[in-house]
């Protein structure tokens, strides 16, 4: 009898333990939820499209299912509505199905790597001006000035606060906010209230800043690939006399090695071709899928429609080991006399030379009034009548240009398209 009682008790304890284990397992699964939730915006954009085959095709996918995709690349997180390069912004991007997330990399006064779009943007992307650290900014807040007679603005309000002005410990005390500044401000409080009207401050109550190493750990948890951009330093290099550009470029890659991240999961980026060539030479496992961000549109003499002005040209870049090039969207398109969008000469030459193409940046323009004056759409602005027309642009980039991915400030819109069109 005692034997059976003991056996019964043992079984009950075992079942209870299994139940607890199952509960913990369920809880862990819930905490690591990586399901894709797109929200209403992609549906809003598609419903606003002109009638046609593309709209019909996209509407047919409205019930999903939708999955994470590497075609959808998060630009600074989900910067359309969340403070850029914050934990909250990154998590929102992953929730919307971005398969690759970006950390723009720069360094602090004590040479620690952090995620910021620019070394000197703390005055527009964080609360630094409202803290004691404002005294350490390269240039303090200066009030706007107005003509005393006409009231006309004669001098914009300004400030300049850099990551290289402060230590990592100090950086971590700051909070992210929506990028923006009020040029007419006469107080710090007014200056910090500069969010564009077509964006929102709804999610800016907390913006948790991250180091580069913290971003790597977060992205591993979110099960996404990573695309760090080595930002051009505003501080003179070599910084503090002995921190060179090569040291900086290597430090970024070393953080992935230290975190045991596979090279295939990392797409290092830079507007500086020398950085890309450095990675190809010194760390080819990471360098082989490094991305050259083509910003030569700002160079004197460069014309994206004239191959003779490209130096190096596409073939030379390919021969030097570059495999992915990333220009802004407008460089990849042109419009014919009938109003049709098709691949530009630049796009055709890149593909013919064997280069893969990534482009930027979707959902970063206010197209509610059309495309006129919108930088990212400057070669096709005459056929952009409203914000839904951007879906036609996305389709041309994907189907005709043949891009392998696109950065977006709101990944959900790209995720919807990519899932629907099998990209």
Short mmCIF file of C-alpha atoms in Angstrom, two decimals:
data_model
loop_
_atom_site.label_atom_id
_atom_site.label_comp_id
_atom_site.label_asym_id
_atom_site.label_seq_id
_atom_site.Cartn_x
_atom_site.Cartn_y
_atom_site.Cartn_z
CA UNK A 1 0.00 0.00 0.00
CA UNK A 2 2.81 2.41 0.96
CA UNK A 3 4.49 1.63 -2.37
CA UNK A 4 1.41 2.68 -4.36
CA UNK A 5 0.99 5.83 -2.26
CA UNK A 6 4.62 6.75 -2.92
CA UNK A 7 4.21 6.05 -6.61
CA UNK A 8 1.08 8.20 -6.76
CA UNK A 9 2.79 11.08 -5.00
CA UNK A 10 5.82 10.80 -7.33
CA UNK A 11 3.61 10.90 -10.39
CA UNK A 12 1.75 13.94 -9.05
CA UNK A 13 5.03 15.76 -8.36
CA UNK A 14 6.27 14.88 -11.85
CA UNK A 15 3.10 16.16 -13.49
CA UNK A 16 3.25 19.33 -11.40
CA UNK A 17 6.88 19.89 -12.43
CA UNK A 18 6.07 19.32 -16.08
CA UNK A 19 3.22 21.78 -15.75
CA UNK A 20 5.54 24.42 -14.33
CA UNK A 21 8.10 23.71 -17.06
CA UNK A 22 5.39 24.02 -19.70
CA UNK A 23 4.28 27.31 -18.17
CA UNK A 24 7.81 28.68 -18.26
CA UNK A 25 8.23 27.45 -21.82
CA UNK A 26 5.01 29.19 -22.84
CA UNK A 27 6.09 32.38 -21.09
CA UNK A 28 9.48 32.32 -22.83
CA UNK A 29 7.78 31.83 -26.16
CA UNK A 30 5.48 34.77 -25.51
CA UNK A 31 8.40 37.01 -24.55
CA UNK A 32 10.19 36.05 -27.75
CA UNK A 33 7.16 36.61 -29.95
CA UNK A 34 8.38 37.42 -33.45
CA UNK A 35 5.05 37.43 -35.26
CA UNK A 36 4.52 40.02 -37.97
CA UNK A 37 1.89 42.70 -37.45
CA UNK A 38 1.56 45.25 -40.22
CA UNK A 39 -1.10 47.57 -38.86
CA UNK A 40 -3.39 49.67 -41.11
CA UNK A 41 -0.86 51.74 -43.09
CA UNK A 42 -0.06 49.31 -45.96
CA UNK A 43 -3.78 48.74 -46.50
CA UNK A 44 -4.40 52.49 -46.45
CA UNK A 45 -1.73 53.09 -49.10
CA UNK A 46 -2.97 50.27 -51.33
CA UNK A 47 -6.62 51.31 -51.08
CA UNK A 48 -5.61 54.80 -52.25
CA UNK A 49 -3.91 53.55 -55.42
CA UNK A 50 -5.34 54.18 -58.88
CA UNK A 51 -7.31 51.26 -60.22
CA UNK A 52 -5.17 48.77 -62.12
CA UNK A 53 -3.50 45.38 -62.04
CA UNK A 54 -0.97 46.25 -59.33
CA UNK A 55 -3.68 47.48 -56.97
CA UNK A 56 -5.79 44.39 -57.66
CA UNK A 57 -2.81 42.10 -57.08
CA UNK A 58 -1.89 43.78 -53.81
CA UNK A 59 -5.45 43.84 -52.51
CA UNK A 60 -5.72 40.10 -53.18
CA UNK A 61 -3.05 39.56 -50.50
CA UNK A 62 -4.89 41.43 -47.75
CA UNK A 63 -5.46 38.30 -45.67
CA UNK A 64 -1.78 37.36 -45.70
CA UNK A 65 -0.07 35.46 -44.27
CA UNK A 66 2.77 37.93 -43.77
CA UNK A 67 6.27 36.91 -42.72
CA UNK A 68 9.58 38.55 -41.95
CA UNK A 69 11.57 39.28 -45.13
CA UNK A 70 15.10 40.48 -45.86
CA UNK A 71 13.69 42.59 -48.69
CA UNK A 72 12.25 44.87 -45.98
CA UNK A 73 15.17 46.73 -44.41
CA UNK A 74 14.56 48.89 -41.38
CA UNK A 75 15.94 52.42 -41.71
CA UNK A 76 16.95 53.62 -38.23
CA UNK A 77 14.21 51.40 -36.78
CA UNK A 78 10.70 52.62 -37.52
CA UNK A 79 11.60 56.30 -37.75
CA UNK A 80 8.34 57.45 -39.33
CA UNK A 81 6.69 57.34 -35.91
CA UNK A 82 9.30 56.20 -33.35
CA UNK A 83 12.45 58.02 -32.20
CA UNK A 84 15.19 56.69 -34.44
CA UNK A 85 17.87 54.29 -33.24
CA UNK A 86 16.09 53.42 -30.00
CA UNK A 87 15.10 50.07 -28.55
CA UNK A 88 11.45 50.94 -29.08
CA UNK A 89 12.01 51.85 -32.73
CA UNK A 90 14.00 48.69 -33.45
CA UNK A 91 11.38 46.45 -31.84
CA UNK A 92 8.63 48.13 -33.85
CA UNK A 93 10.58 47.50 -37.07
CA UNK A 94 11.00 43.82 -36.25
CA UNK A 95 7.32 43.54 -35.39
CA UNK A 96 6.56 44.90 -38.87
CA UNK A 97 8.56 42.17 -40.56
CA UNK A 98 11.88 43.86 -41.28
CA UNK A 99 14.37 41.06 -41.81
CA UNK A 100 17.36 43.40 -41.60
CA UNK A 101 17.72 46.32 -39.17
CA UNK A 102 20.18 49.20 -39.31
CA UNK A 103 22.37 50.70 -36.64
CA UNK A 104 24.17 53.82 -37.84
CA UNK A 105 27.50 53.65 -36.04
CA UNK A 106 29.48 56.52 -34.59
CA UNK A 107 31.73 56.98 -31.54
CA UNK A 108 31.77 58.79 -28.22
CA UNK A 109 34.48 60.86 -26.56
CA UNK A 110 35.89 57.68 -25.01
CA UNK A 111 35.79 55.87 -28.38
CA UNK A 112 32.82 53.62 -27.69
CA UNK A 113 30.50 52.82 -30.57
CA UNK A 114 26.86 53.90 -30.39
CA UNK A 115 23.85 54.00 -32.71
CA UNK A 116 23.17 57.49 -34.09
CA UNK A 117 22.52 58.67 -37.63
CA UNK A 118 25.17 61.35 -37.32
CA UNK A 119 27.96 62.00 -34.89
CA UNK A 120 26.52 65.47 -34.35
CA UNK A 121 22.74 65.06 -34.22
CA UNK A 122 22.15 64.76 -30.48
CA UNK A 123 20.58 68.23 -30.38
CA UNK A 124 17.80 67.13 -32.75
CA UNK A 125 17.39 63.44 -31.85
CA UNK A 126 17.76 63.43 -28.05
CA UNK A 127 16.88 65.51 -25.00
CA UNK A 128 20.49 66.62 -24.40
CA UNK A 129 19.70 70.34 -24.55
CA UNK A 130 17.32 70.00 -21.60
CA UNK A 131 19.97 68.26 -19.47
CA UNK A 132 23.16 69.33 -17.71
CA UNK A 133 25.10 67.75 -20.60
CA UNK A 134 24.08 70.71 -22.78
CA UNK A 135 27.10 72.52 -21.35
CA UNK A 136 29.34 69.98 -23.11
CA UNK A 137 27.88 70.52 -26.60
CA UNK A 138 30.23 71.73 -29.34
CA UNK A 139 27.91 74.69 -29.93
CA UNK A 140 25.34 75.76 -27.32
CA UNK A 141 21.76 76.62 -28.13
CA UNK A 142 21.44 80.01 -29.82
CA UNK A 143 18.08 81.70 -30.14
CA UNK A 144 16.49 82.64 -33.43
CA UNK A 145 16.64 86.33 -34.31
CA UNK A 146 13.93 88.41 -35.93
CA UNK A 147 13.89 91.80 -37.63
CA UNK A 148 12.54 94.20 -34.99
CA UNK A 149 10.50 96.10 -37.56
CA UNK A 150 9.14 93.45 -39.94
CA UNK A 151 9.26 90.46 -37.62
CA UNK A 152 10.99 88.50 -40.37
CA UNK A 153 13.27 85.63 -39.34
CA UNK A 154 16.85 86.73 -39.96
CA UNK A 155 18.79 84.02 -38.13
CA UNK A 156 17.76 80.43 -37.40
CA UNK A 157 17.98 78.97 -33.93
CA UNK A 158 20.88 76.54 -33.71
CA UNK A 159 22.88 74.11 -31.62
CA UNK A 160 25.42 71.36 -32.21
CA UNK A 161 25.81 68.41 -29.88
CA UNK A 162 27.97 65.43 -30.81
CA UNK A 163 28.49 61.95 -29.45
CA UNK A 164 32.20 62.81 -29.39
CA UNK A 165 31.43 65.62 -26.91
CA UNK A 166 30.43 63.13 -24.20
CA UNK A 167 31.39 59.75 -22.76
CA UNK A 168 29.46 56.54 -23.20
CA UNK A 169 28.22 56.73 -19.61
CA UNK A 170 26.86 60.21 -20.28
CA UNK A 171 25.34 59.15 -23.59
CA UNK A 172 23.37 56.42 -21.87
CA UNK A 173 21.62 58.97 -19.63
CA UNK A 174 19.94 60.61 -22.63
CA UNK A 175 16.54 59.85 -24.11
CA UNK A 176 15.74 59.68 -27.81
CA UNK A 177 13.12 61.95 -29.35
CA UNK A 178 11.72 62.41 -32.83
CA UNK A 179 14.32 63.99 -35.08
CA UNK A 180 13.66 67.66 -35.60
CA UNK A 181 14.26 71.21 -34.44
CA UNK A 182 12.28 74.44 -34.61
CA UNK A 183 14.38 77.06 -36.47
CA UNK A 184 12.20 79.88 -35.12
CA UNK A 185 12.76 78.92 -31.48
CA UNK A 186 13.72 81.48 -28.85
CA UNK A 187 13.96 78.91 -26.04
CA UNK A 188 15.37 75.40 -25.72
CA UNK A 189 11.87 74.06 -25.14
CA UNK A 190 10.64 75.55 -28.42
CA UNK A 191 13.73 74.35 -30.27
CA UNK A 192 13.11 70.75 -29.23
CA UNK A 193 9.55 70.84 -30.56
CA UNK A 194 10.42 70.41 -34.22
CA UNK A 195 8.75 67.15 -35.27
CA UNK A 196 7.46 67.36 -38.83
CA UNK A 197 3.66 67.62 -39.02
CA UNK A 198 3.37 64.42 -41.08
CA UNK A 199 5.20 62.45 -38.40
CA UNK A 200 4.11 62.09 -34.77
CA UNK A 201 5.27 62.38 -31.16
CA UNK A 202 2.85 59.68 -30.08
CA UNK A 203 5.63 57.17 -29.32
CA UNK A 204 8.30 59.57 -28.10
CA UNK A 205 7.56 59.46 -24.39
CA UNK A 206 10.45 57.04 -23.98
CA UNK A 207 13.33 56.53 -26.36
CA UNK A 208 15.97 54.14 -25.06
CA UNK A 209 19.36 54.82 -26.66
CA UNK A 210 21.66 51.91 -27.43
CA UNK A 211 25.32 51.20 -27.92
CA UNK A 212 26.43 49.31 -30.99
CA UNK A 213 27.08 46.21 -28.89
CA UNK A 214 23.63 46.46 -27.32
CA UNK A 215 22.06 46.71 -30.77
CA UNK A 216 23.79 43.47 -31.78
CA UNK A 217 22.39 41.62 -28.77
CA UNK A 218 18.92 43.07 -29.37
CA UNK A 219 18.96 42.10 -33.05
CA UNK A 220 20.02 38.58 -32.12
CA UNK A 221 17.03 38.36 -29.78
CA UNK A 222 14.75 39.71 -32.50
CA UNK A 223 16.21 37.14 -34.93
CA UNK A 224 17.01 39.67 -37.64
CA UNK A 225 20.07 40.33 -39.74
CA UNK A 226 22.12 43.46 -39.19
CA UNK A 227 23.31 46.31 -41.39
CA UNK A 228 25.60 48.71 -39.51
CA UNK A 229 26.60 51.88 -41.31
CA UNK A 230 29.99 53.35 -40.45
CA UNK A 231 29.12 57.05 -40.31
CA UNK A 232 31.55 59.66 -41.53
CA UNK A 233 33.09 61.26 -38.45
CA UNK A 234 32.40 64.94 -37.84
CA UNK A 235 35.38 64.99 -35.51
CA UNK A 236 38.69 65.19 -37.31
CA UNK A 237 40.49 61.92 -37.90
CA UNK A 238 42.69 60.63 -36.46
CA UNK A 239 40.50 61.42 -33.44
CA UNK A 240 42.47 62.50 -30.36
CA UNK A 241 45.61 62.10 -32.44
CA UNK A 242 45.76 58.30 -32.78
CA UNK A 243 42.27 56.87 -33.47
CA UNK A 244 42.34 56.34 -37.23
CA UNK A 245 39.60 55.65 -39.76
CA UNK A 246 40.93 52.12 -40.08
CA UNK A 247 40.75 51.65 -36.30
CA UNK A 248 37.16 52.84 -36.40
CA UNK A 249 36.22 50.55 -39.29
CA UNK A 250 37.86 47.55 -37.64
CA UNK A 251 36.29 48.24 -34.25
CA UNK A 252 32.84 48.01 -35.79
CA UNK A 253 33.55 44.59 -37.32
CA UNK A 254 35.25 43.37 -34.16
CA UNK A 255 32.02 43.92 -32.21
CA UNK A 256 30.32 41.29 -34.39
CA UNK A 257 33.18 38.87 -33.98
CA UNK A 258 33.08 39.33 -30.23
CA UNK A 259 29.32 38.65 -30.26
CA UNK A 260 29.86 35.54 -32.40
CA UNK A 261 27.63 36.81 -35.20
CA UNK A 262 28.02 34.95 -38.49
CA UNK A 263 29.35 37.18 -41.32
CA UNK A 264 26.41 36.12 -43.51
CA UNK A 265 24.10 37.92 -41.07
CA UNK A 266 25.91 41.26 -41.34
CA UNK A 267 25.83 43.82 -44.16
CA UNK A 268 28.38 46.53 -43.28
CA UNK A 269 27.71 49.82 -45.07
CA UNK A 270 29.58 53.02 -45.80
CA UNK A 271 29.42 56.04 -48.10
CA UNK A 272 33.22 55.91 -48.02
CA UNK A 273 34.37 53.40 -50.64
CA UNK A 274 37.71 53.11 -48.85
CA UNK A 275 35.91 51.62 -45.83
CA UNK A 276 34.36 48.94 -48.03
CA UNK A 277 37.70 48.17 -49.66
CA UNK A 278 39.32 48.01 -46.20
CA UNK A 279 36.80 45.38 -45.06
CA UNK A 280 37.32 43.41 -48.26
CA UNK A 281 41.06 43.38 -47.66
CA UNK A 282 41.25 42.96 -43.88
CA UNK A 283 38.05 41.01 -43.11
CA UNK A 284 36.84 39.45 -46.37
CA UNK A 285 34.27 37.22 -44.63
CA UNK A 286 32.44 40.37 -43.58
CA UNK A 287 33.59 42.47 -46.52
CA UNK A 288 32.15 40.24 -49.22
CA UNK A 289 28.63 41.53 -48.57
CA UNK A 290 29.60 45.07 -47.58
CA UNK A 291 27.37 47.73 -49.10
CA UNK A 292 28.75 50.79 -50.89
CA UNK A 293 26.30 53.62 -50.29
CA UNK A 294 26.66 55.70 -53.43
CA UNK A 295 26.52 59.34 -52.46
CA UNK A 296 28.44 60.61 -55.47
CA UNK A 297 25.37 62.59 -56.60
CA UNK A 298 26.87 65.39 -54.50
CA UNK A 299 30.24 65.28 -56.26
CA UNK A 300 31.11 67.93 -58.80
CA UNK A 301 30.99 66.50 -62.31
CA UNK A 302 29.06 63.35 -61.38
CA UNK A 303 25.92 62.70 -63.43
CA UNK A 304 24.03 59.48 -62.77
CA UNK A 305 22.74 59.55 -66.37
CA UNK A 306 26.24 59.73 -67.89
CA UNK A 307 28.49 56.68 -67.31
CA UNK A 308 31.53 58.61 -68.47
CA UNK A 309 31.33 60.68 -65.25
CA UNK A 310 31.42 57.66 -62.93
CA UNK A 311 34.77 56.99 -61.30
CA UNK A 312 35.09 54.23 -60.47
CA UNK A 313 32.53 52.83 -62.85
CA UNK A 314 30.39 49.78 -62.13
CA UNK A 315 32.78 47.25 -63.62
CA UNK A 316 35.75 48.68 -61.75
CA UNK A 317 33.86 48.41 -58.48
CA UNK A 318 32.92 44.82 -59.20
CA UNK A 319 36.52 43.99 -60.14
CA UNK A 320 37.62 45.48 -56.79
CA UNK A 321 35.35 43.07 -54.93
CA UNK A 322 32.29 45.24 -54.31
CA UNK A 323 29.11 43.19 -54.73
CA UNK A 324 26.33 45.45 -53.43
CA UNK A 325 25.75 49.08 -54.35
CA UNK A 326 23.12 51.29 -52.73
CA UNK A 327 22.11 54.58 -54.33
CA UNK A 328 19.02 56.63 -53.43
CA UNK A 329 15.80 55.55 -55.16
CA UNK A 330 15.72 58.41 -57.65
CA UNK A 331 19.03 57.39 -59.24
CA UNK A 332 17.50 54.07 -60.31
CA UNK A 333 14.51 55.42 -62.25
CA UNK A 334 13.43 57.66 -65.07
CA UNK A 335 10.13 58.53 -66.73
CA UNK A 336 9.38 58.26 -70.45
CA UNK A 337 7.18 60.60 -72.47
CA UNK A 338 4.13 58.47 -71.73
CA UNK A 339 4.61 58.77 -67.96
CA UNK A 340 5.92 55.24 -67.48
CA UNK A 341 8.65 54.63 -64.90
CA UNK A 342 11.53 52.38 -65.95
CA UNK A 343 15.13 51.62 -64.92
CA UNK A 344 17.71 54.34 -65.35
CA UNK A 345 21.02 53.99 -67.17
CA UNK A 346 22.67 53.80 -63.76
CA UNK A 347 20.49 50.84 -62.75
CA UNK A 348 21.06 49.06 -66.05
CA UNK A 349 24.85 49.41 -65.83
CA UNK A 350 24.94 48.22 -62.20
CA UNK A 351 23.01 45.06 -63.03
CA UNK A 352 25.00 44.43 -66.21
CA UNK A 353 28.23 44.60 -64.21
CA UNK A 354 27.03 41.95 -61.77
CA UNK A 355 26.28 44.29 -58.85
CA UNK A 356 23.31 43.69 -56.58
CA UNK A 357 21.30 46.79 -55.68
CA UNK A 358 19.80 47.99 -52.40
CA UNK A 359 18.13 51.39 -52.30
CA UNK A 360 16.84 54.04 -49.87
CA UNK A 361 14.55 55.39 -48.42
CA UNK A 362 10.87 54.40 -48.62
CA UNK A 363 8.34 56.10 -46.32
CA UNK A 364 10.66 59.05 -45.70
CA UNK A 365 8.83 61.69 -47.76
CA UNK A 366 5.59 63.58 -47.29
CA UNK A 367 3.82 62.70 -50.54
CA UNK A 368 0.34 63.77 -49.45
CA UNK A 369 0.52 66.69 -51.85
CA UNK A 370 2.37 64.84 -54.63
CA UNK A 371 6.00 64.30 -55.48
CA UNK A 372 7.08 67.81 -56.39
CA UNK A 373 10.05 68.92 -54.34
CA UNK A 374 10.50 65.51 -52.69
CA UNK A 375 14.20 64.60 -52.82
CA UNK A 376 13.82 60.82 -52.92
CA UNK A 377 11.45 61.03 -55.91
CA UNK A 378 13.08 63.81 -57.91
CA UNK A 379 13.40 61.83 -61.17
CA UNK A 380 9.77 60.64 -61.06
CA UNK A 381 8.06 63.46 -59.16
CA UNK A 382 5.91 64.41 -62.15
CA UNK A 383 4.07 61.07 -61.98
CA UNK A 384 3.60 61.10 -58.19
CA UNK A 385 0.20 62.61 -57.39
CA UNK A 386 -0.30 61.25 -53.88
CA UNK A 387 1.33 59.05 -51.25
CA UNK A 388 -0.23 55.86 -52.62
CA UNK A 389 1.70 56.31 -55.87
CA UNK A 390 4.83 55.27 -53.99
CA UNK A 391 3.61 51.68 -54.30
CA UNK A 392 4.02 51.97 -58.09
CA UNK A 393 7.59 53.16 -57.51
CA UNK A 394 8.27 50.23 -55.21
CA UNK A 395 6.96 47.82 -57.84
CA UNK A 396 9.24 49.23 -60.54
CA UNK A 397 12.24 49.05 -58.22
CA UNK A 398 11.48 45.44 -57.33
CA UNK A 399 10.26 44.03 -60.63
CA UNK A 400 12.10 46.08 -63.27
CA UNK A 401 15.24 47.38 -61.57
CA UNK A 402 15.65 44.15 -59.61
CA UNK A 403 16.68 45.49 -56.21
CA UNK A 404 17.31 42.92 -53.47
CA UNK A 405 16.08 45.15 -50.66
CA UNK A 406 14.94 48.64 -49.72
CA UNK A 407 15.33 50.72 -46.59
CA UNK A 408 12.11 52.06 -45.14
CA UNK A 409 11.16 54.34 -42.26
CA UNK A 410 8.03 52.21 -41.85
CA UNK A 411 8.91 48.60 -42.76
CA UNK A 412 5.30 47.35 -42.74
CA UNK A 413 4.57 48.86 -46.16
CA UNK A 414 7.53 47.07 -47.75
CA UNK A 415 6.86 43.85 -45.85
CA UNK A 416 3.31 43.72 -47.23
CA UNK A 417 4.52 44.25 -50.80
CA UNK A 418 7.41 41.78 -50.52
CA UNK A 419 5.20 39.01 -49.16
CA UNK A 420 2.55 39.61 -51.78
CA UNK A 421 5.00 39.70 -54.70
CA UNK A 422 7.34 36.98 -53.39
CA UNK A 423 10.44 39.12 -52.87
#
